[in-house]
Amino acid sequence: MNIILMGPPGAGKGTQSEKILEYCSIPHISTGDMFREAIKNKTPLGLEAQNYITKGLLVPDEVTIGLVKERLSKDDCKNGYLLDGFPRTIPQAEALQVLAKEISRPVELVINIEADKDELVKRISGRRVCPQCGNSYHLQFKLPKTDGICDACGSELIQRKDDTIESLNVRLDAYENQTKPLIDFYANLGLCKSVNGLKSIPDVFNDIQKLLDEVK
Ligand code: ADP
Ligand code: ADP
Ligand code: ZN
């Protein structure tokens, strides 16, 4: 399956990715996770991306598209992919159309997770993440089994540096102006399906599962 997960920051893309991957084993390509890994390792990509990410701005298209191009050309993507947080701009979506064709894996389904600003603020302010495996938790909505520790790998959970209210406001603007137009882009291709992200984590997954089953 060749799938894209879309939605504003905090809508639940990472959380639902974890569940989708248990259901269909395809590579998970999260540009946010890839940038954070590059920042941790202080690579040239990380140093460039860091300035944008801390401010809540999108990393420039050339950089992001180059990163995804390299990742999609790896062998494991011959069986499909789950793109999480890419594309986020029209030029990225256009580039993906070309890349996906090159690997004979055209996009089959775009899942758009919807949530309003009040909910996104609550989710982002209580989000805690695992710096090791990228899993997401929440102080109220998704507690780990042991306080402050990742269930999956035992690492100590942290708060993302860009999960501040200031950065969230910039990210929401970027979403409105640059990413939201993708809903129409993919709707015109007959690929975009929206789910109500305000439901509980299992209920959102239930709705996503139905969409996956239609494509499978
Ligand atoms: P969130 O979980 O809040 O939606 P991500 O982890 O997907 O955020 O991304 C974190 C940051 O990484 C974004 O705010 C942006 O700066 C950068 N980023 C991630 N994906 C992209 C992309 N496709 N294009 C440009 N910047 C991106
Ligand atoms: P995204 O990747 O879209 O930025 P995350 O999956 O990291 O979003 O989720 C943001 C925060 O909201 C996390 O703390 C997560 O535990 C929590 N969360 C995700 N989905 C739900 C939901 N349906 N209900 C309540 N909290 C949720
Ligand atoms: Zn972990």
XYZ file of C-alpha atoms and ligand atoms in Angstrom:
271
model
C 0.000 0.000 0.000
C 1.115 3.515 -0.813
C -0.374 5.855 1.741
C -0.078 9.458 2.915
C -1.123 10.668 6.381
C -1.983 14.341 6.508
C -3.265 16.708 9.177
C -2.330 19.738 11.273
C 0.385 19.508 13.953
C -0.927 17.428 16.849
C -3.802 15.842 14.909
C -2.479 12.340 15.628
C -0.423 11.406 12.551
C 2.407 9.825 14.516
C 0.022 8.041 16.888
C -2.052 6.572 14.071
C 1.108 5.668 12.133
C 2.121 3.374 14.991
C -1.225 1.581 14.657
C -1.216 1.458 10.860
C 2.238 -0.148 10.945
C 0.963 -2.921 13.218
C -1.772 -3.520 10.650
C 0.237 -3.386 7.426
C 3.980 -3.737 7.465
C 5.303 -1.008 5.210
C 8.140 1.465 5.788
C 7.155 4.488 7.897
C 8.576 7.658 6.380
C 8.172 10.591 8.770
C 10.057 13.658 7.549
C 9.748 15.153 11.070
C 11.431 12.054 12.587
C 14.122 12.108 9.876
C 14.891 15.775 10.553
C 15.016 15.163 14.327
C 17.421 12.252 13.805
C 19.637 14.469 11.605
C 19.563 17.228 14.250
C 20.518 14.724 16.973
C 23.466 13.527 14.883
C 24.457 17.109 13.943
C 24.647 16.247 10.231
C 24.700 19.089 7.648
C 21.009 18.366 6.962
C 20.250 18.584 10.685
C 22.094 21.869 11.106
C 20.175 23.394 8.212
C 16.767 22.038 9.244
C 17.127 23.013 12.902
C 16.774 26.775 12.292
C 13.443 26.305 10.577
C 12.037 23.637 12.874
C 12.653 25.482 16.147
C 10.827 28.516 14.750
C 7.955 26.341 13.527
C 8.670 27.109 9.871
C 8.673 24.504 7.132
C 12.062 23.295 5.942
C 12.595 24.481 2.316
C 11.124 22.273 -0.393
C 14.447 21.466 -2.158
C 15.867 20.041 1.074
C 12.759 18.085 2.031
C 12.113 16.710 -1.438
C 15.770 15.601 -1.726
C 15.482 13.742 1.568
C 12.290 11.912 0.561
C 13.629 11.128 -2.904
C 16.615 9.382 -1.325
C 14.402 7.465 1.124
C 11.838 6.347 -1.468
C 14.576 4.995 -3.706
C 15.543 2.424 -1.038
C 14.603 -1.190 -1.702
C 12.050 -1.541 1.117
C 9.754 1.038 -0.533
C 9.213 -1.380 -3.412
C 6.513 -2.887 -1.167
C 4.827 0.439 -0.440
C 5.164 3.261 2.062
C 3.418 5.251 4.748
C 4.321 8.915 4.374
C 3.716 10.835 7.621
C 4.034 14.630 7.382
C 5.070 14.668 3.717
C 4.011 16.293 1.433
C 3.243 19.581 3.187
C 3.299 21.936 0.182
C 2.012 21.811 -3.402
C 5.559 21.635 -4.882
C 6.264 18.664 -2.568
C 3.066 16.938 -3.718
C 3.965 17.539 -7.364
C 7.464 16.150 -6.800
C 5.972 13.113 -5.076
C 3.748 12.393 -8.087
C 6.937 12.067 -10.160
C 8.924 10.095 -7.545
C 6.058 7.678 -6.930
C 5.741 7.020 -10.636
C 9.488 6.391 -10.909
C 9.260 3.585 -8.362
C 5.934 2.347 -9.795
C 4.196 3.038 -6.499
C 1.565 5.715 -7.158
C -0.220 7.188 -4.136
C -3.362 5.140 -3.458
C -4.856 6.822 -0.408
C -4.459 10.132 1.423
C -5.836 10.053 4.962
C -6.569 13.532 6.280
C -6.926 13.662 10.081
C -9.073 16.651 11.107
C -8.935 18.490 14.455
C -9.658 22.049 15.589
C -7.230 24.512 17.136
C -8.433 24.137 20.756
C -7.814 20.410 20.637
C -4.442 20.822 18.878
C -3.258 23.203 21.604
C -4.185 20.657 24.318
C -2.500 17.833 22.442
C 0.707 19.701 21.621
C 1.120 21.144 25.118
C 0.769 17.720 26.777
C 2.737 15.763 24.170
C 5.794 13.845 25.325
C 7.889 11.892 22.835
C 10.498 9.178 22.850
C 13.768 10.587 21.459
C 14.861 7.039 20.606
C 11.956 5.497 18.672
C 9.756 8.551 18.069
C 6.619 7.186 19.791
C 4.205 9.834 21.093
C 2.576 9.979 24.524
C 0.386 12.521 26.303
C 0.239 13.677 29.925
C -3.551 13.166 29.995
C -4.646 11.322 26.874
C -1.973 8.650 26.436
C 0.052 7.827 29.495
C 2.984 5.434 29.259
C 2.833 2.357 31.534
C 5.692 3.758 33.646
C 5.715 7.502 34.272
C 8.115 9.272 31.848
C 9.348 6.075 30.168
C 8.673 4.824 26.611
C 6.641 1.576 26.575
C 8.281 0.448 23.356
C 11.985 0.943 24.111
C 12.417 2.078 27.742
C 13.937 5.489 26.921
C 13.177 8.595 28.956
C 10.438 10.723 27.361
C 11.066 14.368 26.462
C 9.081 17.394 25.351
C 9.870 18.505 21.799
C 11.616 21.898 21.640
C 9.133 23.073 19.007
C 6.098 22.123 21.104
C 5.696 25.624 22.515
C 2.610 27.774 21.989
C 4.673 30.310 19.962
C 5.968 27.683 17.572
C 2.554 26.018 17.376
C 0.987 29.286 16.185
C 3.577 29.560 13.398
C 3.058 25.888 12.502
C -0.709 26.334 12.344
C -0.247 29.274 9.953
C 2.069 27.162 7.811
C -0.562 24.424 7.840
C -3.385 26.810 6.803
C -1.401 28.540 4.053
C 0.845 25.822 2.685
C -0.505 22.399 3.606
C -4.294 22.750 3.590
C -4.387 23.325 -0.211
C -3.216 19.706 -0.539
C -6.658 18.523 0.532
C -8.091 19.875 -2.741
C -5.043 18.703 -4.692
C -5.664 15.101 -3.634
C -9.464 15.404 -3.660
C -9.194 16.332 -7.350
C -7.280 13.098 -7.871
C -10.013 11.212 -5.984
C -7.558 10.132 -3.291
C -8.326 12.226 -0.195
C -10.387 10.729 2.641
C -10.940 12.654 5.890
C -11.386 11.181 9.353
C -12.603 12.935 12.507
C -9.456 13.215 14.633
C -11.405 14.392 17.696
C -12.481 10.843 18.486
C -10.458 8.630 20.837
C -7.229 7.063 19.543
C -8.799 3.588 18.980
C -11.920 5.086 17.367
C -9.858 7.163 14.927
C -7.903 4.033 14.048
C -11.133 2.135 13.508
C -12.164 4.705 10.881
C -8.713 4.577 9.284
C -8.817 0.789 9.180
C -12.022 0.943 7.128
C -10.286 3.187 4.587
C -7.282 0.853 4.445
C -9.544 -2.142 3.881
C -11.159 -0.412 0.898
C -7.735 -0.077 -0.749
C -6.255 -3.452 0.261
P 4.000 17.561 13.783
O 4.044 16.199 14.433
O 3.860 18.638 14.780
O 3.009 17.639 12.664
P 6.460 16.824 12.391
O 7.168 15.979 13.372
O 5.785 16.148 11.255
O 5.440 17.805 13.148
O 7.456 17.903 11.801
C 8.215 18.746 12.676
C 8.802 19.895 11.877
O 9.668 19.385 10.858
C 7.786 20.750 11.120
O 7.223 21.779 11.931
C 8.666 21.327 10.009
O 9.485 22.367 10.502
C 9.564 20.147 9.674
N 8.970 19.311 8.613
C 8.484 18.055 8.735
N 7.994 17.605 7.575
C 8.170 18.610 6.678
C 7.853 18.786 5.300
N 7.235 17.825 4.598
N 8.182 19.965 4.709
C 8.803 20.946 5.401
N 9.115 20.863 6.705
C 8.803 19.704 7.345
P 1.068 14.552 15.018
O 2.047 13.486 14.616
O -0.052 14.706 14.045
O 1.721 15.867 15.324
P 0.777 12.992 17.489
O 0.403 11.639 17.000
O 2.148 13.199 17.987
O 0.379 14.107 16.375
O -0.290 13.393 18.621
C -0.203 14.643 19.304
C -0.491 14.422 20.784
O -1.881 14.114 20.960
C 0.278 13.271 21.409
O 0.569 13.635 22.732
C -0.717 12.089 21.374
O -0.505 11.190 22.450
C -2.049 12.799 21.505
N -3.128 12.183 20.716
C -3.051 11.645 19.473
N -4.258 11.229 19.040
C -5.148 11.519 20.036
C -6.569 11.332 20.197
N -7.317 10.783 19.221
N -7.116 11.741 21.351
C -6.364 12.322 22.324
N -5.032 12.517 22.232
C -4.416 12.126 21.103
Zn 10.823 4.601 22.528
